[in-house]
Short mmCIF file of C-alpha atoms and ligand atoms in Angstrom, two decimals:
data_model
loop_
_atom_site.label_atom_id
_atom_site.label_comp_id
_atom_site.label_asym_id
_atom_site.label_seq_id
_atom_site.Cartn_x
_atom_site.Cartn_y
_atom_site.Cartn_z
CA MET A 1 15.99 24.80 -2.32
CA LYS A 2 13.66 21.58 -0.68
CA LEU A 3 11.03 19.15 -0.87
CA LYS A 4 8.10 19.73 1.82
CA ILE A 5 6.29 16.19 2.42
CA ALA A 6 3.18 15.97 4.32
CA ILE A 7 2.37 13.01 6.17
CA GLN A 8 -0.34 11.28 8.81
CA LYS A 9 1.01 13.14 12.32
CA SER A 10 -0.93 10.03 14.06
CA GLY A 11 -3.15 6.84 12.92
CA ARG A 12 -2.97 3.76 10.22
CA LEU A 13 -0.37 5.49 7.75
CA ASN A 14 2.00 7.26 10.16
CA GLU A 15 4.06 4.90 11.51
CA ASN A 16 4.52 2.77 8.03
CA SER A 17 5.10 6.70 6.50
CA VAL A 18 7.91 7.24 8.80
CA LYS A 19 8.97 3.64 8.15
CA LEU A 20 9.69 4.18 4.15
CA LEU A 21 11.49 7.66 4.63
CA ARG A 22 14.07 5.68 7.11
CA GLU A 23 14.02 3.17 4.92
CA ILE A 24 15.46 5.00 1.84
CA GLY A 25 17.89 6.61 4.00
CA ILE A 26 16.16 9.57 5.27
CA GLU A 27 16.96 10.83 9.07
CA PHE A 28 15.52 13.11 11.06
CA ASN A 29 14.49 13.30 14.82
CA SER A 30 11.53 12.32 15.44
CA PRO A 31 9.26 14.98 16.49
CA SER A 32 6.52 14.51 19.69
CA GLY A 33 3.85 17.09 19.14
CA LYS A 34 5.69 18.93 16.56
CA LEU A 35 4.00 20.13 13.31
CA ARG A 36 7.33 19.84 11.41
CA ALA A 37 10.40 18.42 11.47
CA GLU A 38 13.78 18.53 8.80
CA ALA A 39 15.54 15.37 7.70
CA LEU A 40 19.39 15.79 8.20
CA ASN A 41 20.90 14.64 5.12
CA PHE A 42 18.03 15.14 2.07
CA PRO A 43 16.77 18.77 1.58
CA LEU A 44 13.10 17.52 2.71
CA GLU A 45 11.20 18.62 5.07
CA LEU A 46 8.53 16.83 6.98
CA LEU A 47 4.59 18.21 8.00
CA PHE A 48 3.14 16.01 10.09
CA LEU A 49 -0.72 16.45 9.39
CA ARG A 50 -4.35 15.05 9.61
CA ASP A 51 -4.88 12.94 6.82
CA ASP A 52 -7.96 14.58 5.74
CA ASP A 53 -6.13 17.78 5.18
CA ILE A 54 -2.88 16.22 3.03
CA PRO A 55 -4.65 16.23 -0.42
CA GLN A 56 -5.67 20.01 -0.09
CA TYR A 57 -2.28 21.29 1.21
CA VAL A 58 -0.76 19.22 -1.85
CA ALA A 59 -3.02 20.74 -4.25
CA ASP A 60 -2.35 24.10 -3.19
CA GLY A 61 1.21 23.75 -2.59
CA VAL A 62 1.91 24.18 1.23
CA ALA A 63 3.51 20.46 0.87
CA ASP A 64 4.84 19.56 -2.43
CA ILE A 65 4.63 15.48 -2.06
CA GLY A 66 1.93 13.65 0.61
CA ILE A 67 1.25 10.56 1.49
CA VAL A 68 -2.43 9.59 1.71
CA GLY A 69 -4.70 6.04 0.88
CA GLU A 70 -6.34 6.45 -2.22
CA ASN A 71 -9.76 6.52 0.02
CA VAL A 72 -9.24 9.57 1.21
CA LEU A 73 -7.48 10.95 -1.93
CA LEU A 74 -10.84 9.79 -4.32
CA GLU A 75 -12.99 10.89 -2.06
CA LYS A 76 -11.58 14.80 -1.54
CA GLN A 77 -11.04 15.32 -5.53
CA LYS A 78 -7.86 17.15 -5.66
CA PRO A 79 -5.60 18.11 -8.03
CA VAL A 80 -2.78 16.31 -7.45
CA THR A 81 -0.87 13.73 -9.26
CA VAL A 82 -0.28 9.71 -7.82
CA LYS A 83 3.55 9.38 -8.16
CA ASN A 84 3.69 5.89 -6.63
CA LYS A 85 1.44 2.96 -5.15
CA LEU A 86 3.20 2.35 -1.69
CA GLY A 87 2.23 -0.74 -0.71
CA PHE A 88 0.84 -0.22 2.95
CA GLY A 89 -2.05 1.35 4.55
CA LYS A 90 -3.82 -1.74 2.38
CA CYS A 91 -7.57 -2.06 3.23
CA ARG A 92 -10.98 -1.26 0.73
CA LEU A 93 -13.93 0.85 0.74
CA SER A 94 -17.22 -1.66 1.58
CA ILE A 95 -20.91 -2.02 1.25
CA ALA A 96 -22.08 -4.00 4.50
CA VAL A 97 -25.46 -4.81 5.83
CA ASP A 98 -27.27 -6.71 8.78
CA LYS A 99 -26.35 -9.89 8.64
CA SER A 100 -29.99 -11.58 8.65
CA PHE A 101 -30.61 -8.98 5.06
CA SER A 102 -31.00 -11.44 2.69
CA TYR A 103 -28.45 -9.84 -0.01
CA SER A 104 -28.29 -11.23 -3.53
CA ASP A 105 -27.08 -8.19 -5.60
CA ILE A 106 -26.45 -4.36 -5.92
CA ASN A 107 -30.45 -4.02 -6.28
CA ASP A 108 -31.38 -5.02 -3.31
CA ILE A 109 -30.01 -1.33 -2.10
CA ARG A 110 -31.90 0.67 -3.98
CA ASN A 111 -33.33 3.28 -2.27
CA LYS A 112 -32.19 2.23 0.94
CA LYS A 113 -30.79 4.56 3.67
CA ILE A 114 -26.40 4.02 3.52
CA ALA A 115 -24.48 5.45 5.89
CA THR A 116 -20.81 6.38 4.83
CA SER A 117 -17.90 8.73 5.45
CA TYR A 118 -17.45 8.81 1.86
CA PRO A 119 -20.48 10.19 0.19
CA VAL A 120 -18.65 10.86 -3.02
CA ILE A 121 -16.81 7.56 -3.53
CA LEU A 122 -20.26 5.83 -2.61
CA ARG A 123 -22.23 8.72 -5.34
CA GLN A 124 -19.80 7.83 -7.56
CA TYR A 125 -20.20 4.12 -7.47
CA LEU A 126 -23.97 4.00 -7.39
CA GLU A 127 -23.92 5.86 -10.44
CA ALA A 128 -22.29 4.19 -12.35
CA LYS A 129 -24.49 1.02 -11.52
CA ASN A 130 -27.17 3.00 -11.72
CA ILE A 131 -28.58 2.39 -8.23
CA GLN A 132 -30.78 5.31 -6.69
CA ALA A 133 -30.23 5.13 -3.16
CA GLU A 134 -30.35 7.57 0.02
CA ILE A 135 -26.62 8.54 1.34
CA HIS A 136 -26.66 9.61 5.11
CA GLU A 137 -23.31 11.01 5.29
CA ILE A 138 -22.00 10.43 9.04
CA SER A 139 -17.92 11.19 9.86
CA GLY A 140 -17.40 8.30 12.21
CA SER A 141 -18.65 5.01 14.27
CA VAL A 142 -19.86 3.84 10.33
CA GLU A 143 -20.61 0.79 11.42
CA ILE A 144 -23.36 1.10 14.66
CA ALA A 145 -25.42 2.76 11.77
CA PRO A 146 -27.71 0.38 11.08
CA GLY A 147 -28.18 -1.03 14.54
CA ILE A 148 -29.43 2.30 16.29
CA GLY A 149 -31.59 2.07 13.10
CA LEU A 150 -29.87 4.91 11.27
CA SER A 151 -29.45 3.16 7.67
CA GLU A 152 -29.88 -0.30 6.38
CA ALA A 153 -26.53 -0.39 4.92
CA ILE A 154 -22.82 1.23 5.47
CA CYS A 155 -20.11 2.39 3.13
CA ASP A 156 -16.75 2.19 5.06
CA LEU A 157 -13.04 1.00 5.77
CA VAL A 158 -12.47 -2.79 6.07
CA SER A 159 -9.20 -4.60 6.03
CA SER A 160 -9.77 -7.85 8.66
CA GLY A 161 -13.17 -7.55 8.83
CA SER A 162 -13.45 -7.87 12.47
CA THR A 163 -15.24 -4.56 12.93
CA LEU A 164 -18.03 -5.57 10.72
CA LEU A 165 -18.04 -8.85 12.54
CA THR A 166 -18.39 -7.13 15.60
CA ASN A 167 -21.25 -5.17 15.34
CA GLY A 168 -23.63 -8.15 13.63
CA LEU A 169 -22.87 -7.12 9.82
CA LYS A 170 -21.69 -8.40 6.69
CA GLU A 171 -19.73 -6.88 3.37
CA VAL A 172 -21.35 -7.44 0.83
CA GLU A 173 -19.98 -5.10 -2.41
CA VAL A 174 -16.34 -3.96 -2.73
CA VAL A 175 -16.39 -0.20 -3.69
CA LEU A 176 -12.49 0.42 -4.04
CA LYS A 177 -9.56 -0.86 -2.97
CA SER A 178 -7.65 1.60 -1.25
CA GLU A 179 -3.20 1.42 0.00
CA ALA A 180 -1.22 4.56 0.64
CA VAL A 181 0.42 6.51 -2.08
CA LEU A 182 2.56 8.99 -2.85
CA ILE A 183 0.77 11.99 -4.31
CA ALA A 184 2.69 15.56 -5.63
CA ASN A 185 1.89 18.65 -6.63
CA ASN A 186 0.98 19.48 -10.40
CA ASN A 187 3.64 22.28 -10.66
CA LEU A 188 6.69 21.45 -8.89
CA THR A 189 9.97 23.45 -10.77
CA VAL A 190 12.38 21.61 -12.35
CA GLU A 191 14.42 21.29 -9.26
CA GLN A 192 11.61 20.06 -7.23
CA ASN A 193 11.12 17.31 -9.13
CA LYS A 194 14.56 16.42 -9.74
CA LEU A 195 14.73 16.14 -6.00
CA LEU A 196 11.31 13.80 -6.41
CA ASP A 197 12.48 11.78 -8.38
CA LYS A 198 15.74 10.79 -6.30
CA LEU A 199 12.97 9.88 -3.51
CA LEU A 200 11.31 8.02 -6.04
CA PHE A 201 14.31 6.30 -7.43
CA ARG A 202 15.30 4.83 -3.55
CA ILE A 203 11.20 3.65 -3.12
CA GLU A 204 10.95 1.65 -6.03
CA ALA A 205 14.70 0.04 -4.95
CA SER A 206 13.38 -0.72 -1.55
CA LYS A 207 9.32 -1.79 -2.53
CA LYS A 208 11.98 -4.17 -5.19
CA ALA A 209 13.88 -5.69 -1.88
CA LYS A 210 10.50 -6.24 0.14
CA ASN A 211 9.09 -8.25 -2.84
CA ASN A 212 12.62 -10.38 -3.61
CA LYS A 213 14.56 -12.41 -1.65
CA TYR A 214 18.29 -13.70 -1.99
CA ILE A 215 18.34 -17.49 -2.20
CA LEU A 216 21.55 -19.59 -2.29
CA LEU A 217 20.89 -23.53 -2.35
CA ASN A 218 23.42 -26.19 -2.65
CA ALA A 219 22.60 -28.30 -6.19
CA PRO A 220 23.59 -31.50 -7.98
CA ASN A 221 25.54 -31.12 -11.57
CA ASN A 222 23.61 -33.21 -13.52
CA ASN A 223 20.31 -30.67 -12.36
CA LEU A 224 21.60 -27.02 -12.63
CA GLU A 225 19.98 -26.46 -15.35
CA LYS A 226 16.83 -27.70 -14.46
CA ILE A 227 17.19 -25.99 -11.40
CA ILE A 228 18.56 -22.71 -12.84
CA SER A 229 15.70 -22.31 -15.01
CA LEU A 230 13.57 -22.60 -11.63
CA ILE A 231 15.66 -19.69 -10.08
CA PRO A 232 16.67 -17.75 -13.29
CA GLY A 233 17.65 -14.32 -10.84
CA MET A 234 18.32 -9.94 -12.11
CA LYS A 235 20.34 -11.73 -14.82
CA SER A 236 21.64 -15.09 -14.17
CA PRO A 237 22.21 -16.81 -11.10
CA THR A 238 25.93 -16.76 -9.56
CA ILE A 239 27.06 -20.53 -9.45
CA LEU A 240 30.01 -22.07 -7.59
CA PRO A 241 31.52 -25.21 -7.04
CA LEU A 242 31.34 -26.96 -3.87
CA ALA A 243 34.43 -28.54 -2.54
CA GLU A 244 32.32 -31.76 -2.72
CA LYS A 245 32.95 -32.71 -5.77
CA GLY A 246 29.99 -32.63 -8.36
CA TRP A 247 28.12 -30.29 -6.46
CA SER A 248 27.74 -26.38 -7.14
CA SER A 249 26.03 -23.65 -5.02
CA VAL A 250 23.73 -21.49 -6.79
CA HIS A 251 23.03 -18.09 -5.98
CA SER A 252 20.04 -15.79 -6.84
CA VAL A 253 17.10 -13.42 -6.32
CA VAL A 254 13.41 -15.08 -6.47
CA LYS A 255 10.33 -13.41 -5.83
CA GLU A 256 8.89 -13.75 -2.62
CA ASN A 257 5.27 -14.57 -3.76
CA ASP A 258 6.87 -17.43 -6.28
CA PHE A 259 9.28 -18.94 -3.34
CA TRP A 260 6.12 -20.95 -2.32
CA GLU A 261 5.64 -22.06 -5.58
CA ILE A 262 8.91 -23.37 -6.46
CA ILE A 263 10.20 -24.75 -3.76
CA GLU A 264 8.80 -28.25 -4.27
CA SER A 265 10.45 -28.15 -8.11
CA LEU A 266 13.63 -28.09 -6.58
CA LYS A 267 13.32 -30.40 -3.87
CA GLU A 268 12.48 -32.71 -6.23
CA ASN A 269 15.64 -31.58 -8.61
CA GLY A 270 17.78 -32.30 -5.61
CA ALA A 271 18.20 -28.83 -4.39
CA GLN A 272 19.68 -29.28 -0.39
CA GLY A 273 20.58 -26.72 1.79
CA ILE A 274 18.07 -23.85 0.80
CA LEU A 275 18.71 -20.50 2.09
CA VAL A 276 16.23 -17.21 1.91
CA ILE A 277 17.16 -14.06 2.84
CA PRO A 278 15.57 -11.06 2.91
CA ILE A 279 17.58 -8.19 0.71
CA GLU A 280 17.77 -4.58 1.81
CA LYS A 281 17.83 -2.32 -1.80
CA MET A 282 17.83 -3.33 -4.77
CA ILE A 283 18.77 -1.46 -7.71
CA ILE A 284 18.27 -3.29 -11.24
O1 LIG B 1 -6.34 12.06 12.58
P1 LIG B 1 -6.57 11.45 11.18
O2 LIG B 1 -7.51 12.11 10.30
O3 LIG B 1 -5.15 11.56 10.14
O4 LIG B 1 -6.69 9.85 11.02
P2 LIG B 1 -7.96 8.93 10.81
O5 LIG B 1 -8.65 8.35 12.31
O6 LIG B 1 -8.92 9.49 9.41
O7 LIG B 1 -7.47 7.55 9.72
P3 LIG B 1 -6.86 6.27 10.19
O8 LIG B 1 -5.73 6.58 10.95
O9 LIG B 1 -7.94 5.72 10.73
O10 LIG B 1 -6.58 5.61 8.86
C1 LIG B 1 -5.61 5.98 7.94
C2 LIG B 1 -6.33 5.86 6.20
O11 LIG B 1 -5.35 4.60 7.03
C3 LIG B 1 -6.93 4.98 6.17
O12 LIG B 1 -7.99 6.01 4.94
C4 LIG B 1 -6.85 4.21 5.23
O13 LIG B 1 -6.02 4.56 3.81
C5 LIG B 1 -6.14 3.39 6.07
N1 LIG B 1 -6.51 2.16 6.63
C6 LIG B 1 -6.16 0.53 6.60
C7 LIG B 1 -7.54 2.35 7.30
C8 LIG B 1 -7.85 0.37 7.16
N2 LIG B 1 -6.73 0.08 6.98
C9 LIG B 1 -8.82 0.89 8.07
N3 LIG B 1 -9.27 -0.73 8.86
N4 LIG B 1 -8.19 3.23 7.81
C10 LIG B 1 -9.20 2.61 8.54
N5 LIG B 1 -9.66 1.41 9.11
C11 LIG B 1 -10.71 1.28 10.23
C12 LIG B 1 -12.09 1.86 9.44
O14 LIG B 1 -12.89 2.55 9.38
C13 LIG B 1 -12.96 0.43 10.67
O15 LIG B 1 -13.45 0.76 11.06
O16 LIG B 1 -10.53 0.32 10.83
C14 LIG B 1 -11.82 -0.24 11.09
C15 LIG B 1 -11.83 -1.83 10.12
O17 LIG B 1 -10.40 -2.73 10.54
P4 LIG B 1 -11.25 -4.40 10.40
O18 LIG B 1 -9.54 -3.96 10.31
O19 LIG B 1 -11.72 -4.48 11.97
O20 LIG B 1 -11.74 -4.65 9.34
ZN1 LIG B 2 -8.66 11.33 8.89
#
């Protein structure tokens, strides 16, 4: 009894997919050019595939689970279940036009030609907005379409925006925000679901660890309560007396995003020697 996971063979999701599996303790030999690998310490087989094929393979049960971008998943429309968002491969699917195009709202692309590799998602978006436009499906190098006179607009993936910039385009509508997700076949057996739950538990622990930091600081005892209220931690912070009278060492956990918000208040309340340390795994 084992689980088969499909991940991208090469490309933008490959490295982070492999990294995630290693972070949750799955050991395997990275194959060069091979299509499959056996995990050494978990009943898991890895299949390395093109990202576009992953939803179909998971829907058919050739793979039981897979890692793929939401953009691909929504475009392919296969019956699979999304189990978890994975926090990497973040991008947006956006409509862009030539920077000289005077654009005020979506009505400006009514009846225009839009080149895209995502006709399904784009059609749904335009229909929901009641916009009639001509969708021109092309498989790659979408960003050059306006420059060569193929279309007046494009709908393509954007992350930093530099590709649009170098092609003289500007982003005008965000159609979809996307990140990598873990998908599963809809008909897994009870045993397969148990294995999947184990993996999901580990993924959660790894994701939480990334979003949280261990914080240690020295606090004057007269401001201890205020400082504790700023860093309440998982249950409550650990407080240890320092050798120097009137001072305590406070240990807690803070959300990475909150840290910069509270650092000033911590200092105002006399906190010193603040250390922020990455957490490897976190189970609440
Ligand atoms: O060979 P295979 O079919 O498996 O791979 P692929 O070439 O189809 O996909 P790949 O590896 O390019 O991307 C895989 C997935 O990564 C996508 O489906 C998205 O979910 C995610 N992702 C995240 C991105 C980007 N960011 C991204 N920036 N996919 C593509 N891009 C491209 C975009 O198409 C454009 O050409 O990068 C360019 C824009 O980048 P910026 O930074 O200049 O805006
Ligand atoms: Zn692809």
